Amino acid sequence: MYAGGIALLLCICFCISLFIYLKGEYTDLACDEFCDQHISAGEELGRHIYSLAYDMRGGVRDLGRLYGRNFEERLDTVTNELVEFESFSHIFYLGSDGMFYGDKGTKVPENPEYIEKAYAELEGLDYEGDDIYVGMRLSAIGSQAEPRIMIVTPVYSNNGIRGYITGIVDTDRLFGSPLFDYQKTRGKCFVVDSEGKILAETASISNEDTESFRESVLKICRDTEENRNALAGIRYALNNNESGYVVVKTKQGLEMQINFCPVANVPKLSYLCCYTPGLQDEMFRPMLFWSVLACIFIMVLMIICLLMVWANAKRINMTVEKLAYEDPVTKGKNLSYFREFALDTMVKSPDTPYAIYRFDISNFRYINESYGHIRADYILESCIRNFEEIFSDKELCVRMNSDQFLALVINDATLEKRKNEFRAAVNADTRSRNIKYPIRFKTGIYIVKKNDHDIDTMIDHANVARKSVSQDTKDLQATYSEKIVDNMRKIDRIESLMHKALTELEFKVYLQPKWDIVNDRVCGAEALVRWCRPDGTIIPPDNFIPIFENNGFVEQLDFYMLESVCSLLKDTMEKGGKVHAVSVNQSRLLLHSPDYVENVTSIIKEYEIPPELIELEITETVFENGREDMIRIVGELKQLGVRVAMDDFGSGYSSLNVLKDVPFDVIKIDREFFAGAADNEEAGVILRKIVDMVNELGKQVVCEGVEYAEQVELLRNMGCSCVQGYFYSKPIPAPEFIERYYKA
Ligand code: C2E
Ligand code: CA
Ligand code: CA
C-alpha cells in the first residue's frame, strides 16, 4: 500500500514534468513552424516583387524612343497591361515635361503642384543596377500619398531620363499567394521599409491607423522596456539583414510573437508577421487538454489498480487470518485466537472475575463410533454456536482438538444458570439430530487470580482439574486446587508403575467368601485385586482402579484377574479340591470393547474349566446409556455358560426395569444400601421386597457388607440365603482362601 502511494506520487510528478516538457517542446515546434513559414513567405514576397519590377521594365523598355501620339498610345497600352495582367493597383507616368498619365486613361494631374514635387522625389531616388526602385512612398501624389510598395522605372530617351513609370503594388494580390495563408489565418502580415514605415499590411494591428510599425505594435502592447528592447532588436537585426522573432507582451498580458525577415532580393524592404496574441497558448490548449485528460486517466487507472491491489491484499489478509484463527470443524475460533483474546480481555477488565473452563464430551468416542463423525462433528459445532448465543461477547469458547474445548467465562452469580442453559441447548440440538446419547461435559475449572498472566499455565491448570474428574462423579467437574495437583502426582506415580507391576505379578488375587447362611457354609467367592508392592505395602483397589478406569489399563488388569482366577480354579480342581463359583469384577470399559465376549470365551476355553464356575460382576451404571447393549452382552455371556451378577444394586439409580429386562443370575445388594436398611425401617421394608422380588424372579440374591450376627439373622429372615462380608471373612490372599475353604 505504501509502495502504491509512492508509485502514485511518482506518477503525478511524471505527469506534471511530462506536461511541462511537452509544453516547451510544443512551443518550440510552433516557433519553428512560424519561422519556416515566415521565411518561405518572405522569399515568395521577394520573388513576386522582383518579377513585377522586371515585367514593368520589359514593358517600358521601348517607350522612351516614341513620340507624340505613338508615345501616348503605347503608354496607354503599357499601363493598362500592367494593371490588368500584373499585380499593380495603379500605374502612373510622370514625365520630365510635366506630363502625368495615370492608369485607366487619367491624363489630368490631380494637383500640378504635387506632380512637380513628385517628380523631384522620383529624381532623387537611388536606382539600382537595373534602374528599378522598389518600396518608396510617393508622398507627393495626392490621395496616393500614403506609404505603398511602389516600383519605379525610369523611361529613357536618347537624351537621358524622359520620365518615370510608377506602379503601386496591389496589397491583396501581394499577399494573395497560398504561402501566406498560414500566416494570414494566425496573424497579420506587414511589409515595412527601412525606416519602419508600413508599406503593405493584410490588416492593421490596432484599430487606429499608424504609419510606423513600431507605433502600431506599441498601441496594443505595454510600453515596457522589454517590449521596446524587442522592437529595437527587430530593427537592429533587419539592418544587419538578419531574420528572427521576438515575443512581446500585450496589454492583456498575452504573449505575441513577431517574426521578421528581409524581403529576399529587394533591398530595404522587410517582411514581418505579428501572430495573434496568446496564439501559442491557444494552439497548445487542445494538446494541454488531451495531456491533462491522459494524465487523469492514467492516475484514475492507477488508483483503480491500487484499490484492487489493496482489496486483494485485504482479502488475502482476511483469509490468512481466518486460517490462522479459525477452527475448520466448528467454524469458531481456535486456540491461537483464544490465547490472544483471553489475555486481552483479562487485561482490559481486571476487575471481572474470570474462569477458564477446559471440557470435553464424556464418551465422545462412543458417539463418534455409533453415529459417525459427521453427526458427531455437528455436536462439536453446536457447542460453539450455543456458547456464542448464551454467553456474552466477553466470553469465548473454542475447540482445541477432537472433543476438547476451552472457554473463558465470567465467574459471576449467573454462571451456573448459563451453564445449564448451554447444556440444555446442546442436548436439544443433539436430540434434534436423532442422537439419543445424552451429552455430558467433563469439565476442569481454573479460577483466574488477579495476577495471572500466563494463559498457557491457566489452561494447563484447568486441564489438570479436568483430568482429575472421574467418570463416577455426578456433575463431572472439578476446580483446580492443590489437592488435585497432589492427586495428579499420585496418579502420575501409579501410572508410571502399573505396567511393570503387571509383568512383575504385583497384582494379587484376594478372595472373599460368599456364605450360605441357610446351611452355614461357604458357597462361593469374589476375587478382589490387591497391589502388593515389593516394599510390602498393599494398595487397596479403590486407590488405583478409578485411575486404571480412566486410562484404560483396567482392561488388561481385569483379564489378568479373570485368567488368574481360572488358573486358580483349574489348579485347585486338579489337586482334587472342592470349588464353588468365583466372581470376578468387570469394569465398564471392558464391556464397551467390541471383542469382550470373545476374549472371555477364549480365556475360559484355555483353562478348560466349567464356565458356570465363573461369575462376572457388572455394575449397573456400566449400562446407564445403553440398555440394548447390556441385554445383548449379558445374553451372550450366559450363552457361553458363565454366571452374570449385577453388582452394587441399590447404589446408583437402580431401575427395576433392569431386573425385568436383563437376564442376570445374581443380584448383589450394595453394602451401603444394605447398611441403611438395617437401621431404617422403611429401607428395611424396601430391602425385604427386593429380596422377595429377586427370589421370585428365580435369581440369586447376595447381600454385601455383612459385619454382624444380627445382620445375618435379619437377612435370613428376609429370605436372603447368600451373604458376603467381614462377619465371615475379609478378602484374603487366594492361597490362604484355598487352604481354608477349598482344600481337598
Ligand atoms: P466391590 O466389587 O463392591 O467389592 C466389595 C468390596 O467390599 C471389597 O472392597 C470388599 O473388601 C469390601 N467388603 C466386603 N465385605 C465388607 C464388609 O463387611 N464391610 C466393609 N466395610 N467392606 C466389605 P475392596 O476389595 O477394597 O474393593 C473395592 C472395589 O474395587 C470393589 O468393590 C470393586 O468395585 C473394585 N475391585 C476390586 N477388585 C477388582 C478387580 O479385580 N477388577 C475391577 N474391575 N474392580 C475391582
Ligand atoms: Ca464386586
Ligand atoms: Ca459390590
Coordinates of N, CA and C and ligand atoms in Angstrom, one line a residue, residues 512 526-530 541-542 545 554 558 561 585-587 617 647-648 671 704-707 724-726 731, ligand 1:
Q512 N -12.7 -63.3 48.8 CA -13.6 -63.1 49.9 C -14.8 -64.1 49.8
E526 N -15.6 -64.0 45.9 CA -15.4 -62.8 45.0 C -13.9 -62.6 45.0
A527 N -13.4 -62.4 43.7 CA -12.0 -62.1 43.6 C -11.8 -60.6 43.6
L528 N -11.0 -60.1 44.5 CA -10.7 -58.7 44.6 C -9.2 -58.5 44.5
V529 N -8.8 -57.5 43.7 CA -7.4 -57.3 43.5 C -6.7 -56.5 44.6
R530 N -5.5 -56.9 44.8 CA -4.6 -56.1 45.7 C -3.3 -55.9 45.0
P541 N -7.8 -51.6 46.1 CA -8.2 -51.3 44.7 C -8.8 -49.9 44.5
D542 N -9.5 -49.4 45.6 CA -10.1 -48.1 45.4 C -9.1 -47.0 45.1
I545 N -8.0 -48.5 41.0 CA -9.0 -48.9 39.9 C -9.6 -47.7 39.2
V554 N -7.4 -50.7 33.1 CA -8.2 -51.7 33.8 C -8.6 -52.9 33.0
D558 N -8.3 -56.5 34.4 CA -9.5 -57.4 34.6 C -9.3 -58.8 33.9
M561 N -7.0 -60.7 36.0 CA -7.7 -61.3 37.2 C -8.5 -62.5 36.8
N585 N -14.8 -59.1 39.1 CA -15.3 -57.8 38.8 C -14.9 -57.4 37.3
Q586 N -15.9 -56.9 36.6 CA -15.6 -56.5 35.2 C -15.9 -55.0 35.1
S587 N -14.9 -54.3 34.7 CA -15.0 -52.8 34.6 C -15.9 -52.5 33.4
E617 N -19.1 -60.0 37.6 CA -19.9 -58.9 38.3 C -19.8 -57.7 37.5
D647 N -23.7 -56.1 40.1 CA -23.0 -55.6 41.3 C -23.6 -54.3 41.8
D648 N -23.5 -54.1 43.1 CA -23.9 -52.9 43.7 C -25.3 -52.4 43.5
R671 N -23.5 -52.7 49.6 CA -23.2 -52.6 51.1 C -23.9 -51.4 51.7
E704 N -24.1 -57.8 50.3 CA -22.7 -57.5 50.6 C -22.6 -56.7 52.0
G705 N -21.4 -56.7 52.5 CA -21.1 -55.9 53.7 C -21.7 -56.4 55.0
V706 N -21.9 -57.7 55.1 CA -22.4 -58.2 56.4 C -21.3 -58.3 57.4
E707 N -21.5 -57.6 58.5 CA -20.5 -57.5 59.5 C -20.9 -58.1 60.9
Q724 N -22.1 -61.8 52.0 CA -20.7 -61.7 51.8 C -20.3 -60.5 52.8
G725 N -19.3 -60.7 53.6 CA -18.9 -59.6 54.5 C -17.9 -60.0 55.5
Y726 N -17.4 -59.0 56.2 CA -16.3 -59.2 57.2 C -16.7 -60.2 58.3
P731 N -11.5 -60.2 52.6 CA -10.8 -60.8 51.4 C -9.4 -61.2 51.9
Ligands
C2E1 P1 -17.0 -54.4 45.2 O1 -17.0 -55.2 43.9 O2 -18.3 -54.0 45.7 O3 -16.3 -55.3 46.2 C1 -16.7 -55.4 47.5 C2 -15.9 -54.5 48.4 O4 -16.5 -54.5 49.7 C3 -14.4 -55.0 48.6 O5 -13.6 -54.0 48.7 C4 -14.5 -55.7 49.9 O6 -13.3 -55.8 50.6 C5 -15.5 -54.9 50.6 N1 -16.2 -55.6 51.7 C6 -16.6 -56.9 51.7 N2 -17.3 -57.1 52.9 C7 -17.2 -56.0 53.6 C8 -17.7 -55.6 54.9 O7 -18.3 -56.4 55.6 N3 -17.5 -54.4 55.3 C9 -16.9 -53.5 54.6 N4 -16.7 -52.3 55.0 N5 -16.4 -53.8 53.3 C10 -16.6 -55.1 52.9 P2 -12.3 -53.9 48.0 O8 -11.7 -55.2 47.9 O9 -11.5 -52.8 48.6 O10 -12.7 -53.5 46.5 C11 -13.2 -52.3 46.3 C12 -13.8 -52.2 44.9 O11 -12.8 -52.3 44.0 C13 -14.7 -53.4 44.6 O12 -16.0 -53.2 45.0 C14 -14.7 -53.4 43.1 O13 -15.6 -52.5 42.6 C15 -13.2 -52.9 42.8 N6 -12.4 -54.0 42.5 C16 -11.7 -54.9 43.3 N7 -11.1 -55.8 42.6 C17 -11.3 -55.5 41.3 C18 -10.9 -56.1 40.1 O14 -10.2 -57.1 40.0 N8 -11.4 -55.6 39.0 C19 -12.2 -54.5 39.0 N9 -12.7 -54.0 37.9 N10 -12.6 -53.9 40.1 C20 -12.2 -54.5 41.3

